[in-house]
mmCIF file of C-alpha atoms in Angstrom:
data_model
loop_
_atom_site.group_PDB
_atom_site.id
_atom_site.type_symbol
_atom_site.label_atom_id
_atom_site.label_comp_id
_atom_site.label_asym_id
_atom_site.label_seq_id
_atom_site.Cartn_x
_atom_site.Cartn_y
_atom_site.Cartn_z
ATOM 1 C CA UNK A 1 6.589 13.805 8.131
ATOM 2 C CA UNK A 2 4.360 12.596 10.775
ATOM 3 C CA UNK A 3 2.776 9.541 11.512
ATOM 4 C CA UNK A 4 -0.658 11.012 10.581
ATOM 5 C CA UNK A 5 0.075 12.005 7.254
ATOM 6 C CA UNK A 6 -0.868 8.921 5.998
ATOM 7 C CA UNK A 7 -4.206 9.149 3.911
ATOM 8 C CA UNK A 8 -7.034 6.595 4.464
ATOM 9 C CA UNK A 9 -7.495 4.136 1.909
ATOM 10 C CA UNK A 10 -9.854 0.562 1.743
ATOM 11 C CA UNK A 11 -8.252 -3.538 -0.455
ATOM 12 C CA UNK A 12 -9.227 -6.784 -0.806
ATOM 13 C CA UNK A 13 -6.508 -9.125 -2.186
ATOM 14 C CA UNK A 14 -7.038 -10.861 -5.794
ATOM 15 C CA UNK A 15 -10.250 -12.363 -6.218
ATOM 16 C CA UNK A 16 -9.295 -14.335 -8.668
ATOM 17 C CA UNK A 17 -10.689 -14.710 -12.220
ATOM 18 C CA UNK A 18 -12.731 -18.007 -12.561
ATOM 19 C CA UNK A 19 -11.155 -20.685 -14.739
ATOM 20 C CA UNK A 20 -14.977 -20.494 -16.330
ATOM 21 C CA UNK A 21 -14.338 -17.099 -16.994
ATOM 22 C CA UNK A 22 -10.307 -16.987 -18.470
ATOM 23 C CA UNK A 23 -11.913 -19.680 -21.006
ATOM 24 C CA UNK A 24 -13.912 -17.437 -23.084
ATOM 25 C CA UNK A 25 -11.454 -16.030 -24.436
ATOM 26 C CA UNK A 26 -13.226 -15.708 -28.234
ATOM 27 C CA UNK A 27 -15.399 -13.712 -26.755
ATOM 28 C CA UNK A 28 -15.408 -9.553 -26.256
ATOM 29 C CA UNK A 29 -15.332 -8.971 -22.548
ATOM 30 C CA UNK A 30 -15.362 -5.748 -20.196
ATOM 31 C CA UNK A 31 -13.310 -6.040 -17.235
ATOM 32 C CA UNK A 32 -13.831 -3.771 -13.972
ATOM 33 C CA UNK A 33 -11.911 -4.371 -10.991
ATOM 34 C CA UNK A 34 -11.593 -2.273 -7.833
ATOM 35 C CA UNK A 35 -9.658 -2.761 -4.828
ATOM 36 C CA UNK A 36 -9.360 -0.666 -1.897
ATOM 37 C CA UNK A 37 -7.533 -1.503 1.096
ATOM 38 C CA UNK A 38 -5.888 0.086 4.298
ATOM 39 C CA UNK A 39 -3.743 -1.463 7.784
ATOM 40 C CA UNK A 40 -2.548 0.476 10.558
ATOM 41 C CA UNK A 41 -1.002 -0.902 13.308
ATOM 42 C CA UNK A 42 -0.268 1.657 15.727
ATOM 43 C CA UNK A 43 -3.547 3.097 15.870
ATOM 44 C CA UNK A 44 -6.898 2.612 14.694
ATOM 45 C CA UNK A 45 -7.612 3.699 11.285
ATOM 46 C CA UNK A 46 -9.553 6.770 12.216
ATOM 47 C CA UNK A 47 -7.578 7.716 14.949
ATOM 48 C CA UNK A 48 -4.075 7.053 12.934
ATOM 49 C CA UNK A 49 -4.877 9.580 10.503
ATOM 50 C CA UNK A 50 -6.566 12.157 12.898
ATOM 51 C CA UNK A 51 -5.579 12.256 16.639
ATOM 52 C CA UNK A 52 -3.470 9.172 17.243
ATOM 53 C CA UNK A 53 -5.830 9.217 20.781
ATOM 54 C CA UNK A 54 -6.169 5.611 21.091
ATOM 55 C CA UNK A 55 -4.397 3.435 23.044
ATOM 56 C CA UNK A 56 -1.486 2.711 21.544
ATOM 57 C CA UNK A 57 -0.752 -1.006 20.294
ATOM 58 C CA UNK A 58 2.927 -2.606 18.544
ATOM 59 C CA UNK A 59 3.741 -1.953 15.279
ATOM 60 C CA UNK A 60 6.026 -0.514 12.564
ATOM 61 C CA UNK A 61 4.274 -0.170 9.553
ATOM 62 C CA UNK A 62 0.740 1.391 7.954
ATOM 63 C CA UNK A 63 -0.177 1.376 4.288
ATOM 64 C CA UNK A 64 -3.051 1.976 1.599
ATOM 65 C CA UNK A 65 -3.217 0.364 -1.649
ATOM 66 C CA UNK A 66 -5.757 1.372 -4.030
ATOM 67 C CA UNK A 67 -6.163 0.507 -7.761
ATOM 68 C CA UNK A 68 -9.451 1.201 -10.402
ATOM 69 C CA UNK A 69 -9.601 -0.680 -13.759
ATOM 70 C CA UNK A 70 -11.846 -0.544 -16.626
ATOM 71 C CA UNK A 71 -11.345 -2.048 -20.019
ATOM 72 C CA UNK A 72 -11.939 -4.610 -22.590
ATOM 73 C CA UNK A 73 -10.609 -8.513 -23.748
ATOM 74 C CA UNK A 74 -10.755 -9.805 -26.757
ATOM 75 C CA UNK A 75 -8.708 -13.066 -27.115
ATOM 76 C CA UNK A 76 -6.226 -12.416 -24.422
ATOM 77 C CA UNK A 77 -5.843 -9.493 -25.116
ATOM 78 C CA UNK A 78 -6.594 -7.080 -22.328
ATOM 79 C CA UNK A 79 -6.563 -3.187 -23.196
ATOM 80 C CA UNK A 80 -7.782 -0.137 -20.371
ATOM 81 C CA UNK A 81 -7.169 2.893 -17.949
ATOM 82 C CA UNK A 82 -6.169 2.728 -14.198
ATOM 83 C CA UNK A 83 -6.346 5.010 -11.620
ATOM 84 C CA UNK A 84 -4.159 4.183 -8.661
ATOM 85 C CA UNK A 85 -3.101 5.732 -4.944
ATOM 86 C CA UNK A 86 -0.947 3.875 -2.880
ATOM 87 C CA UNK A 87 0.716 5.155 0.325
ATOM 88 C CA UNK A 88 3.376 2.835 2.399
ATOM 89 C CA UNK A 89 4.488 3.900 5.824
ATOM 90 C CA UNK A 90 7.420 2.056 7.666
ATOM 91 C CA UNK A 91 8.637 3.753 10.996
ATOM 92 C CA UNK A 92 10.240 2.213 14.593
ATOM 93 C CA UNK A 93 7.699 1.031 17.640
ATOM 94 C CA UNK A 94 9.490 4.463 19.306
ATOM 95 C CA UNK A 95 8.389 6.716 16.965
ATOM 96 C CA UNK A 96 4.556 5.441 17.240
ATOM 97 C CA UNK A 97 5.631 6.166 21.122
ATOM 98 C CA UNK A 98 6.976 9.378 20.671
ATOM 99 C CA UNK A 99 3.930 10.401 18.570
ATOM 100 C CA UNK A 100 1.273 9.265 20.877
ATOM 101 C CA UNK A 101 2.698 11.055 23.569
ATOM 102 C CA UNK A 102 3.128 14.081 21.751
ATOM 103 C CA UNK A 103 -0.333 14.138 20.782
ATOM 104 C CA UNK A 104 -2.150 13.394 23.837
ATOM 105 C CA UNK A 105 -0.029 15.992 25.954
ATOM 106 C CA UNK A 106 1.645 12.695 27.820
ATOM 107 C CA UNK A 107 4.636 12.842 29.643
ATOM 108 C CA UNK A 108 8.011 12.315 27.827
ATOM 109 C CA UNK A 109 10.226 9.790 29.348
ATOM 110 C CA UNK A 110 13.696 11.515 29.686
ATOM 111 C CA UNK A 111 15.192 9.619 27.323
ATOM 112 C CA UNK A 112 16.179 9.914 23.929
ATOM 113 C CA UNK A 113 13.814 8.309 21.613
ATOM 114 C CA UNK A 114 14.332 6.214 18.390
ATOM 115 C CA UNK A 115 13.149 8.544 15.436
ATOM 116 C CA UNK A 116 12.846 6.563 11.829
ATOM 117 C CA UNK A 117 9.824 7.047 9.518
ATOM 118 C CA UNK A 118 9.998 6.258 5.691
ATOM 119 C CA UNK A 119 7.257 6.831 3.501
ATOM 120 C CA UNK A 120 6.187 6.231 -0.103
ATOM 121 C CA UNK A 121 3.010 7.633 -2.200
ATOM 122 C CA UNK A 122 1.987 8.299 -5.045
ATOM 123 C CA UNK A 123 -1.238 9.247 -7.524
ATOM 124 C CA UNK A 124 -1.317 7.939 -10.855
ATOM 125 C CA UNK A 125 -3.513 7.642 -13.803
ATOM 126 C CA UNK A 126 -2.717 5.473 -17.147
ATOM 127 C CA UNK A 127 -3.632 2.857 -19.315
ATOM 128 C CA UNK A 128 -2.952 -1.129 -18.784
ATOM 129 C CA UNK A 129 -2.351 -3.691 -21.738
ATOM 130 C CA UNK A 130 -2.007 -7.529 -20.487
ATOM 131 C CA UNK A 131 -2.116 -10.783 -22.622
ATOM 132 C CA UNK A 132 -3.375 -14.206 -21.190
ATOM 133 C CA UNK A 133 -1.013 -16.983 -22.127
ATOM 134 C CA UNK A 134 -2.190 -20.416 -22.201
ATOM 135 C CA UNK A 135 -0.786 -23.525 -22.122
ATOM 136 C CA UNK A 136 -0.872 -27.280 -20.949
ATOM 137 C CA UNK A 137 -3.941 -27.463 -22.786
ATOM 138 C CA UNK A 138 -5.132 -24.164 -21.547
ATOM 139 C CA UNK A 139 -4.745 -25.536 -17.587
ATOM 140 C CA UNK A 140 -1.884 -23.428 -17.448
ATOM 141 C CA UNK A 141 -2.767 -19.360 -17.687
ATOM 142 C CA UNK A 142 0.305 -16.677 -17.489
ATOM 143 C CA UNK A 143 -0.936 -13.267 -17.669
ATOM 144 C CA UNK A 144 2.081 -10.619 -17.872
ATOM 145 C CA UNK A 145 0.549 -6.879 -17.563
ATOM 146 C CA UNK A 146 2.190 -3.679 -18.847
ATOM 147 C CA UNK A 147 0.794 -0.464 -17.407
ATOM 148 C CA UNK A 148 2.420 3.168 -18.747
ATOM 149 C CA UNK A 149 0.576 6.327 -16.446
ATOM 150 C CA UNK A 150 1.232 9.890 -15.264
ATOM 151 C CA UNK A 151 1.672 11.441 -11.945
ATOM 152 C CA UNK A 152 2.053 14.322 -10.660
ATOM 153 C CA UNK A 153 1.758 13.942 -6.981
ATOM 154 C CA UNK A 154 4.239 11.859 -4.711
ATOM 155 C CA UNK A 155 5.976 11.679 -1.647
ATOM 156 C CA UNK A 156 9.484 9.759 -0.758
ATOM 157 C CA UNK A 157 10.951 10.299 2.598
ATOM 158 C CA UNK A 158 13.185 8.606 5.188
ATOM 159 C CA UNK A 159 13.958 10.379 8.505
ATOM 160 C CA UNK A 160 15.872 8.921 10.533
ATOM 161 C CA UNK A 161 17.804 9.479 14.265
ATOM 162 C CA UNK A 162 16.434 10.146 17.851
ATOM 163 C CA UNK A 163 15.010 12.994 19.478
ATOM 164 C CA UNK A 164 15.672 13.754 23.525
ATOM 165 C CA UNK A 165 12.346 13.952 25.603
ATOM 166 C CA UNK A 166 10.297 16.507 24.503
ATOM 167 C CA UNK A 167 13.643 18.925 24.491
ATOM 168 C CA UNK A 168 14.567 20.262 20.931
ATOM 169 C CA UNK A 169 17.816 17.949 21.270
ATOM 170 C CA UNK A 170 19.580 14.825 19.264
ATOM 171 C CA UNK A 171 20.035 14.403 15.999
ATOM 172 C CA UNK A 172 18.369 13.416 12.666
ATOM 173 C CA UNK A 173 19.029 13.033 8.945
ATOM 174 C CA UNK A 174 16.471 13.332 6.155
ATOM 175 C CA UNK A 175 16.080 12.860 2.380
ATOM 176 C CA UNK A 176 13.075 13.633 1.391
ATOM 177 C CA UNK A 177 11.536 14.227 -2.645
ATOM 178 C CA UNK A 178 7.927 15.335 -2.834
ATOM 179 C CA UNK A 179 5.603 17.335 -5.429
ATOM 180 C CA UNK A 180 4.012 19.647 -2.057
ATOM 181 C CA UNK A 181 6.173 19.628 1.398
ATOM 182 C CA UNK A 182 4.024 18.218 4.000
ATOM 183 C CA UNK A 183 6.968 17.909 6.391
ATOM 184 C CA UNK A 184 8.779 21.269 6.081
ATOM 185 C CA UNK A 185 5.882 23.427 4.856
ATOM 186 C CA UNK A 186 7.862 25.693 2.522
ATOM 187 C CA UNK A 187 9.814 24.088 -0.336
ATOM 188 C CA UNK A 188 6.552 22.973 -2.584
ATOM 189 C CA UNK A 189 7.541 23.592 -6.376
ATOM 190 C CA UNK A 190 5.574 26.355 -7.870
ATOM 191 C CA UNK A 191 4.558 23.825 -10.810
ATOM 192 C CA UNK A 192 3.386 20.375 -9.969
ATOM 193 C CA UNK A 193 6.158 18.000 -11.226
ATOM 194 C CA UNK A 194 5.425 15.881 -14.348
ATOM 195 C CA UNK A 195 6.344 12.417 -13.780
ATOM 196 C CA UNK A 196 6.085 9.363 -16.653
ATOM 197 C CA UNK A 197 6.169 5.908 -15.409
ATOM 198 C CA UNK A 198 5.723 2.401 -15.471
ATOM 199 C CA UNK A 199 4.882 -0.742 -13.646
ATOM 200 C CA UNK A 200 4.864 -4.371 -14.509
ATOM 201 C CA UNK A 201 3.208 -7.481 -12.898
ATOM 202 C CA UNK A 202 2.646 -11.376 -13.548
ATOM 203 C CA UNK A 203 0.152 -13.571 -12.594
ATOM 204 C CA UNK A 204 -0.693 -17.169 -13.434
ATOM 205 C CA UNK A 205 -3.678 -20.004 -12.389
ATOM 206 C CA UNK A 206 -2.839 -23.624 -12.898
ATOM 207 C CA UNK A 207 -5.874 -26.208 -12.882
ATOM 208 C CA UNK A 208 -3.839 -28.990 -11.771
ATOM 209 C CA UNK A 209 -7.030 -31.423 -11.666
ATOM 210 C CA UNK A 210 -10.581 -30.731 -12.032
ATOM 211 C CA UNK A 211 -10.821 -29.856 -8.276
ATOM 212 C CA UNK A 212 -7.528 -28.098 -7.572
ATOM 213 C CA UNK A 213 -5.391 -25.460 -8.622
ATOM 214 C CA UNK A 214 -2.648 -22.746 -7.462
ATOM 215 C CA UNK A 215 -2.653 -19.168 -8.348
ATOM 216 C CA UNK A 216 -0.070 -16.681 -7.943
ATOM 217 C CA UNK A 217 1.032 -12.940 -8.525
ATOM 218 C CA UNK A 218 3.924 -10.493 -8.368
ATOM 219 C CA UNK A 219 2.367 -6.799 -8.307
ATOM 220 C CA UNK A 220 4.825 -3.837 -8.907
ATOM 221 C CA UNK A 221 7.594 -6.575 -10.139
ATOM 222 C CA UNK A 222 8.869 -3.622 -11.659
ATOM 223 C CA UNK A 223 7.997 0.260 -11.039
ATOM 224 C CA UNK A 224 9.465 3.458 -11.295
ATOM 225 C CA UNK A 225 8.509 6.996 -12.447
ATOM 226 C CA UNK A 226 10.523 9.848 -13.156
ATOM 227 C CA UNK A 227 9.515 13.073 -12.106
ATOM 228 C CA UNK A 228 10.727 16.879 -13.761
ATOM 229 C CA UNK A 229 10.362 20.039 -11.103
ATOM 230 C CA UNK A 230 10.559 17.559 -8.225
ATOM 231 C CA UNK A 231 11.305 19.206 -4.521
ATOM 232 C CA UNK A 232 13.583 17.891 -2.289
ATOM 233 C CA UNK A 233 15.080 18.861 1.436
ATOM 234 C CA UNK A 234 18.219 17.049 2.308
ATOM 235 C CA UNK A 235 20.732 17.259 4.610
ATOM 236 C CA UNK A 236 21.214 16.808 8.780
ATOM 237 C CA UNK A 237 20.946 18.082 11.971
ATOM 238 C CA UNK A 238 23.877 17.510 14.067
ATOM 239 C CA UNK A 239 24.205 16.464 18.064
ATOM 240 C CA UNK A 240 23.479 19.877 19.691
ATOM 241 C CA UNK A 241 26.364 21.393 20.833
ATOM 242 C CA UNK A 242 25.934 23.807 24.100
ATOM 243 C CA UNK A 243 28.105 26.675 26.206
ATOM 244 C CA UNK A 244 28.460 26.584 29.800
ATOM 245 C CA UNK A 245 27.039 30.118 31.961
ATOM 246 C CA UNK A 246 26.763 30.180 35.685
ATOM 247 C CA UNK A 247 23.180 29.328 36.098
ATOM 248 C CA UNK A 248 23.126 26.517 33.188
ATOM 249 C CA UNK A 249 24.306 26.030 29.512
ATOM 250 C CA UNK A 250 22.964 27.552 26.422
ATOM 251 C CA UNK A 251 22.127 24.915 23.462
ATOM 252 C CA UNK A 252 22.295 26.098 19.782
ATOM 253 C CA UNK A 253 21.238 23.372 17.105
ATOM 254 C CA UNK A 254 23.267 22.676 14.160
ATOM 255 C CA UNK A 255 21.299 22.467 11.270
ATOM 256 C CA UNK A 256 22.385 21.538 7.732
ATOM 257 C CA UNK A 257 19.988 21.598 4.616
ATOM 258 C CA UNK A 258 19.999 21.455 0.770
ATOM 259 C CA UNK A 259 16.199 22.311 -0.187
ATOM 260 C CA UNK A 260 14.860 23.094 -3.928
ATOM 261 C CA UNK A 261 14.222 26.804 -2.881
ATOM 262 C CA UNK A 262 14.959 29.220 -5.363
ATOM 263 C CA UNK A 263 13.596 27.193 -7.841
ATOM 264 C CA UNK A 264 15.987 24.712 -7.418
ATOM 265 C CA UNK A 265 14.082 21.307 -8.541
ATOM 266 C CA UNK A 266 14.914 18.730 -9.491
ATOM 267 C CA UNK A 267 14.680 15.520 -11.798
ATOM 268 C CA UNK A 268 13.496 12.596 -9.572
ATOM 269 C CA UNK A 269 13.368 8.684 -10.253
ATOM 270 C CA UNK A 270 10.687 6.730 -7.459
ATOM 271 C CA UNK A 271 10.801 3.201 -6.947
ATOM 272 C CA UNK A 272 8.366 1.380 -5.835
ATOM 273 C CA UNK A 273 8.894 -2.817 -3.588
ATOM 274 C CA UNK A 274 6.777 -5.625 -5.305
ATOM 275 C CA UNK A 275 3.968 -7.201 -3.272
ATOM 276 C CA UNK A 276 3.693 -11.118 -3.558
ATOM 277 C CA UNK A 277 0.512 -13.264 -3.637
ATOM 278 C CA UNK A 278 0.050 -17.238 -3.312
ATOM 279 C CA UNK A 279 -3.252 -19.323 -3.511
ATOM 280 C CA UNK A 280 -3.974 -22.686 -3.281
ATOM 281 C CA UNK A 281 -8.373 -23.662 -4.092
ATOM 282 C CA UNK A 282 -9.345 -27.317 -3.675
ATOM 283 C CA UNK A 283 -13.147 -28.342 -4.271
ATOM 284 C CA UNK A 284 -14.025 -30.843 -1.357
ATOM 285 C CA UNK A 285 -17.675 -31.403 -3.204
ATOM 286 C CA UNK A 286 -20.156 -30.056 -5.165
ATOM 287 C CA UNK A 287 -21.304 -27.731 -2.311
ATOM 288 C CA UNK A 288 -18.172 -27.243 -0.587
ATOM 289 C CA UNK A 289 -14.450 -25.652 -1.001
ATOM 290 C CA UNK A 290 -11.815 -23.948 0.514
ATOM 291 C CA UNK A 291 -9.410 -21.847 -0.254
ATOM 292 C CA UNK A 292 -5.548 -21.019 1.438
ATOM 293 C CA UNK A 293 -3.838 -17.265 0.552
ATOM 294 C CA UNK A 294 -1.182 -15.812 1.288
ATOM 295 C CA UNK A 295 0.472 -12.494 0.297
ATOM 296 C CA UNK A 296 3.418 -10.009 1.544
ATOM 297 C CA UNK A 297 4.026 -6.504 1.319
ATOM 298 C CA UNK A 298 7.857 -5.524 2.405
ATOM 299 C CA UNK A 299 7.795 -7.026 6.016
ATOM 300 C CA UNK A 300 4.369 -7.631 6.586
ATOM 301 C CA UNK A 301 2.869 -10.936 5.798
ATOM 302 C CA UNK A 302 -0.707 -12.515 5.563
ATOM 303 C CA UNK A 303 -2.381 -15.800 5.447
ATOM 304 C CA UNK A 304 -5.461 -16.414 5.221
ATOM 305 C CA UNK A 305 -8.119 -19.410 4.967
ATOM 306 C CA UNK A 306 -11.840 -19.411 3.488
ATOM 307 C CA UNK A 307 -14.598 -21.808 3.155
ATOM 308 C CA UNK A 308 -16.866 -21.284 0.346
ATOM 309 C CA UNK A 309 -20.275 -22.340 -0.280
ATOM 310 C CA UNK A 310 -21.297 -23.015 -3.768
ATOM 311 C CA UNK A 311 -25.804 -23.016 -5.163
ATOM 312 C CA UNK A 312 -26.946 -22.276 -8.332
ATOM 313 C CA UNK A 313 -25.380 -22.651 -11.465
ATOM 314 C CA UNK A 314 -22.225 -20.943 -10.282
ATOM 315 C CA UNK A 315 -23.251 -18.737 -7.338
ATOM 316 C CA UNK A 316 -20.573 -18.779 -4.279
ATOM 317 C CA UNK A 317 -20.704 -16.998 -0.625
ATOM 318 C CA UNK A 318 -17.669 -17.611 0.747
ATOM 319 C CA UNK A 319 -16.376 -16.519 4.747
ATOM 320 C CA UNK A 320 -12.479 -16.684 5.802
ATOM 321 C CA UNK A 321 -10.005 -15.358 8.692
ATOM 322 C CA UNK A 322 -6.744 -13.631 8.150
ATOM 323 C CA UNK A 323 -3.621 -13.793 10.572
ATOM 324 C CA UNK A 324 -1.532 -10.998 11.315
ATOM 325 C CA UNK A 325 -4.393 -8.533 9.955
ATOM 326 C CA UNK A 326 -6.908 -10.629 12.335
ATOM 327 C CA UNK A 327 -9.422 -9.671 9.945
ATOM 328 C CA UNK A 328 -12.432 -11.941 8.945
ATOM 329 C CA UNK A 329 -13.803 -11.531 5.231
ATOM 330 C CA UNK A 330 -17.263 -12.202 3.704
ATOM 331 C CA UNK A 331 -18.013 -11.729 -0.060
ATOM 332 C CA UNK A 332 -20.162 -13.155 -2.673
ATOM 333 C CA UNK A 333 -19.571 -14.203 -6.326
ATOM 334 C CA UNK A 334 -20.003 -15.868 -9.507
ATOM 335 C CA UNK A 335 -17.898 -16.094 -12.564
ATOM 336 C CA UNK A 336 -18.725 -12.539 -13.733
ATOM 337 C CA UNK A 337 -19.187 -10.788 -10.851
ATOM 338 C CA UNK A 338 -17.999 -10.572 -7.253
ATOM 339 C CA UNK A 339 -17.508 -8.424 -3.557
ATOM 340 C CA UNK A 340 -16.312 -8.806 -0.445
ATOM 341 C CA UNK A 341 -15.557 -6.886 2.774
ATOM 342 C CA UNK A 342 -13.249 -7.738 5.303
ATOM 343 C CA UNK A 343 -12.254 -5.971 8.928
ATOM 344 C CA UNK A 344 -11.079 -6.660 11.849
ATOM 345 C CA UNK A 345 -13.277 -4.807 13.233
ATOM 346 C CA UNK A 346 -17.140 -4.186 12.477
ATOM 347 C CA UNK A 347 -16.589 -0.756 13.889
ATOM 348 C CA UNK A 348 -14.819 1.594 12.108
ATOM 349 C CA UNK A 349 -13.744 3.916 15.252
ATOM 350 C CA UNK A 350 -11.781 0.757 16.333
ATOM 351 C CA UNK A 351 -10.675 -0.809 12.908
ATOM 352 C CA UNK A 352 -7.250 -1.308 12.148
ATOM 353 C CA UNK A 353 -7.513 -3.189 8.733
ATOM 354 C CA UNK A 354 -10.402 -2.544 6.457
ATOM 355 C CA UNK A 355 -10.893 -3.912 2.781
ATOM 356 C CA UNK A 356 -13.151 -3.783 0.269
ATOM 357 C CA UNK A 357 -13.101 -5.491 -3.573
ATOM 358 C CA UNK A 358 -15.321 -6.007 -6.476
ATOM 359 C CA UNK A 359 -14.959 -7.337 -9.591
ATOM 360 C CA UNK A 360 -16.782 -7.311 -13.226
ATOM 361 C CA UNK A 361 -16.135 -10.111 -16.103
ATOM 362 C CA UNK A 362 -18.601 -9.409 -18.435
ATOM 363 C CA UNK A 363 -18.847 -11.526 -21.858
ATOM 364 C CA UNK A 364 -20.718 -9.966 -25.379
#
């Protein structure tokens, strides 16, 4: 697996649901959210997933998270499908190195470089039921959500060791599970795998006073799909071994693999980390308010602030920046509707973090 196998993707974190809106809860609602978001750090977007011809910045980690929603509340109750494709990539500063030079016909330092990429993705489509629980006189919302889908594409893959210059030398050690073999080219199942599967999450809002309150959300608390006709290629390839001759040695690799060929699949259980979100909103005045965010996804971690401008009845533009992503956001909303778009950079050739969210609260 490569560095540029990661696909593109576009997210904005949790706008969250107006206290306006979680109060009409006797009435029929539909509910549409989208959110579509992608960070690389190595590269540029574009150039991450193409040519990885950029200069080449730190980092260890690029991901996609994507997630479609459309359904109805009545009550509390919350009832409709999801479409999701998510895509995390975790790998060592030398790899990113290794790549770059690789690709750009570079030369290799004569060295042996630190190899280590793991990678998770996966495509599924299901249906979501969630319940709103309210107490402390309704200031206090708790909204668990059950979501049961189907997949039949995925990849899960850690490589890991070093590789020697550009020389076919070192060693390295894979496990890898997939439903097509991007890496090896030759071990995809004949049959797409079936996989059944499950995620959980929990959110709450808490209107502490009529101008503050604290949100907060665990995504993926608990996930995992099993998959039937899964392929796999495990196994090693050892320190290269090598016979002396007059003019030089001779190397021969040692290579040791367990693959599904010969319809050898397999039954296959993927896990997927939690993702963590914290907000804080405090009106300042009738015009004014800010809000502080925060959220993590395995070792990468956000903050950001916003300022938000509020005209009309309950019309709000609101502008904030982001640290670590460096990204700065700009969206509009009101309590049934909303979008924003945030980047780090306004062009995309250069982007490495790009995000995009809408949502749609809709009461009959």
């Amino acid at each position: 697996m490569t560095l540029k196998k990661i696909t593109p993707l576009l997210s904005l974190c949790c706008l969250p649901v107006s206290q306006a809106a979680l109060s009409a809860s006797n009435d029929i609602q539909l509910i549409h959210q989208f959110h579509s978001e992608i960070y690389t750090e190595a590269q540029p977007v574009k150039a991450f997933v193409d040519d990885f011809d950029k200069p080449l910045t730190d980092g260890d980690s690029a991901f996609t998270y994507n997630v479609f929603e459309l359904g109805m509340k009545y009550k509390g109750f919350g009832i409709g499908a999801q479409s999701r494709f998510d895509y995390l990539l975790a790998f060592d500063p030398d790899t990113a190195r290794y790549t770059h030079t690789e690709k750009n016909d570079l030369p290799f330092e004569r060295r042996n470089y630190r190899y280590y990429l793991r990678g998770k993705q996966a495509t599924t489509n299901g249906v979501f039921l969630s319940y709103d629980f309210t107490l402390l006189d309704e200031s206090l919302v708790i909204t668990p959500k059950f979501t049961y889908f189907q997949s039949t594409h995925f990849q899960d893959a850690v490589v890991d060791g070093t590789i020697f210059a550009d020389e076919i030398e070192g060693k390295l050690q894979t496990e890898y599970y997939f439903s097509k073999d991007i890496l090896f080219k030759s071990f995809t199942p004949t049959e797409n795998p079936q996989g059944d599967g499950y995620s959980f999450d929990l959110t709450f809002s808490w209107q502490i006073t009529p101008d503050l309150d604290i949100w907060a959300a665990g995504k993926d608390l608990m996930y995992e799909t099993k998959y039937e006709g899964a392929g796999f290629v495990n196994g090693f390839t050892t320190d290269i071994p090598f016979t002396e001759r007059e003019d030089g040695i001779d190397t021969t690799p040692s290579v040791r693999l367990r693959t599904s060929a010969y319809d050898q699949e397999i039954e296959y259980t993927f896990e997927r980390d939690a993702r963590y979100y914290l907000g804080v909103n405090y009106r300042i005045n009738n015009q004014f308010s800010t809000t502080l965010k925060a959220r993590k996804y395995i070792d990468d971690a956000f903050v950001q602030a916003t300022v938000s401008y509020h005209f009309g009845e309950s019309w709000e533009l609101f502008g904030g920046y982001e640290t670590h992503s460096e990204a700065l956001e700009l969206g509009i909303k009101t309590r049934h509707a909303g979008i924003s778009v945030k980047m780090d950079n306004p062009n995309i050739d250069d982007a490495h973090y790009v995000n995009l969210n809408w949502f749609l609260n809709l009461a009959f």
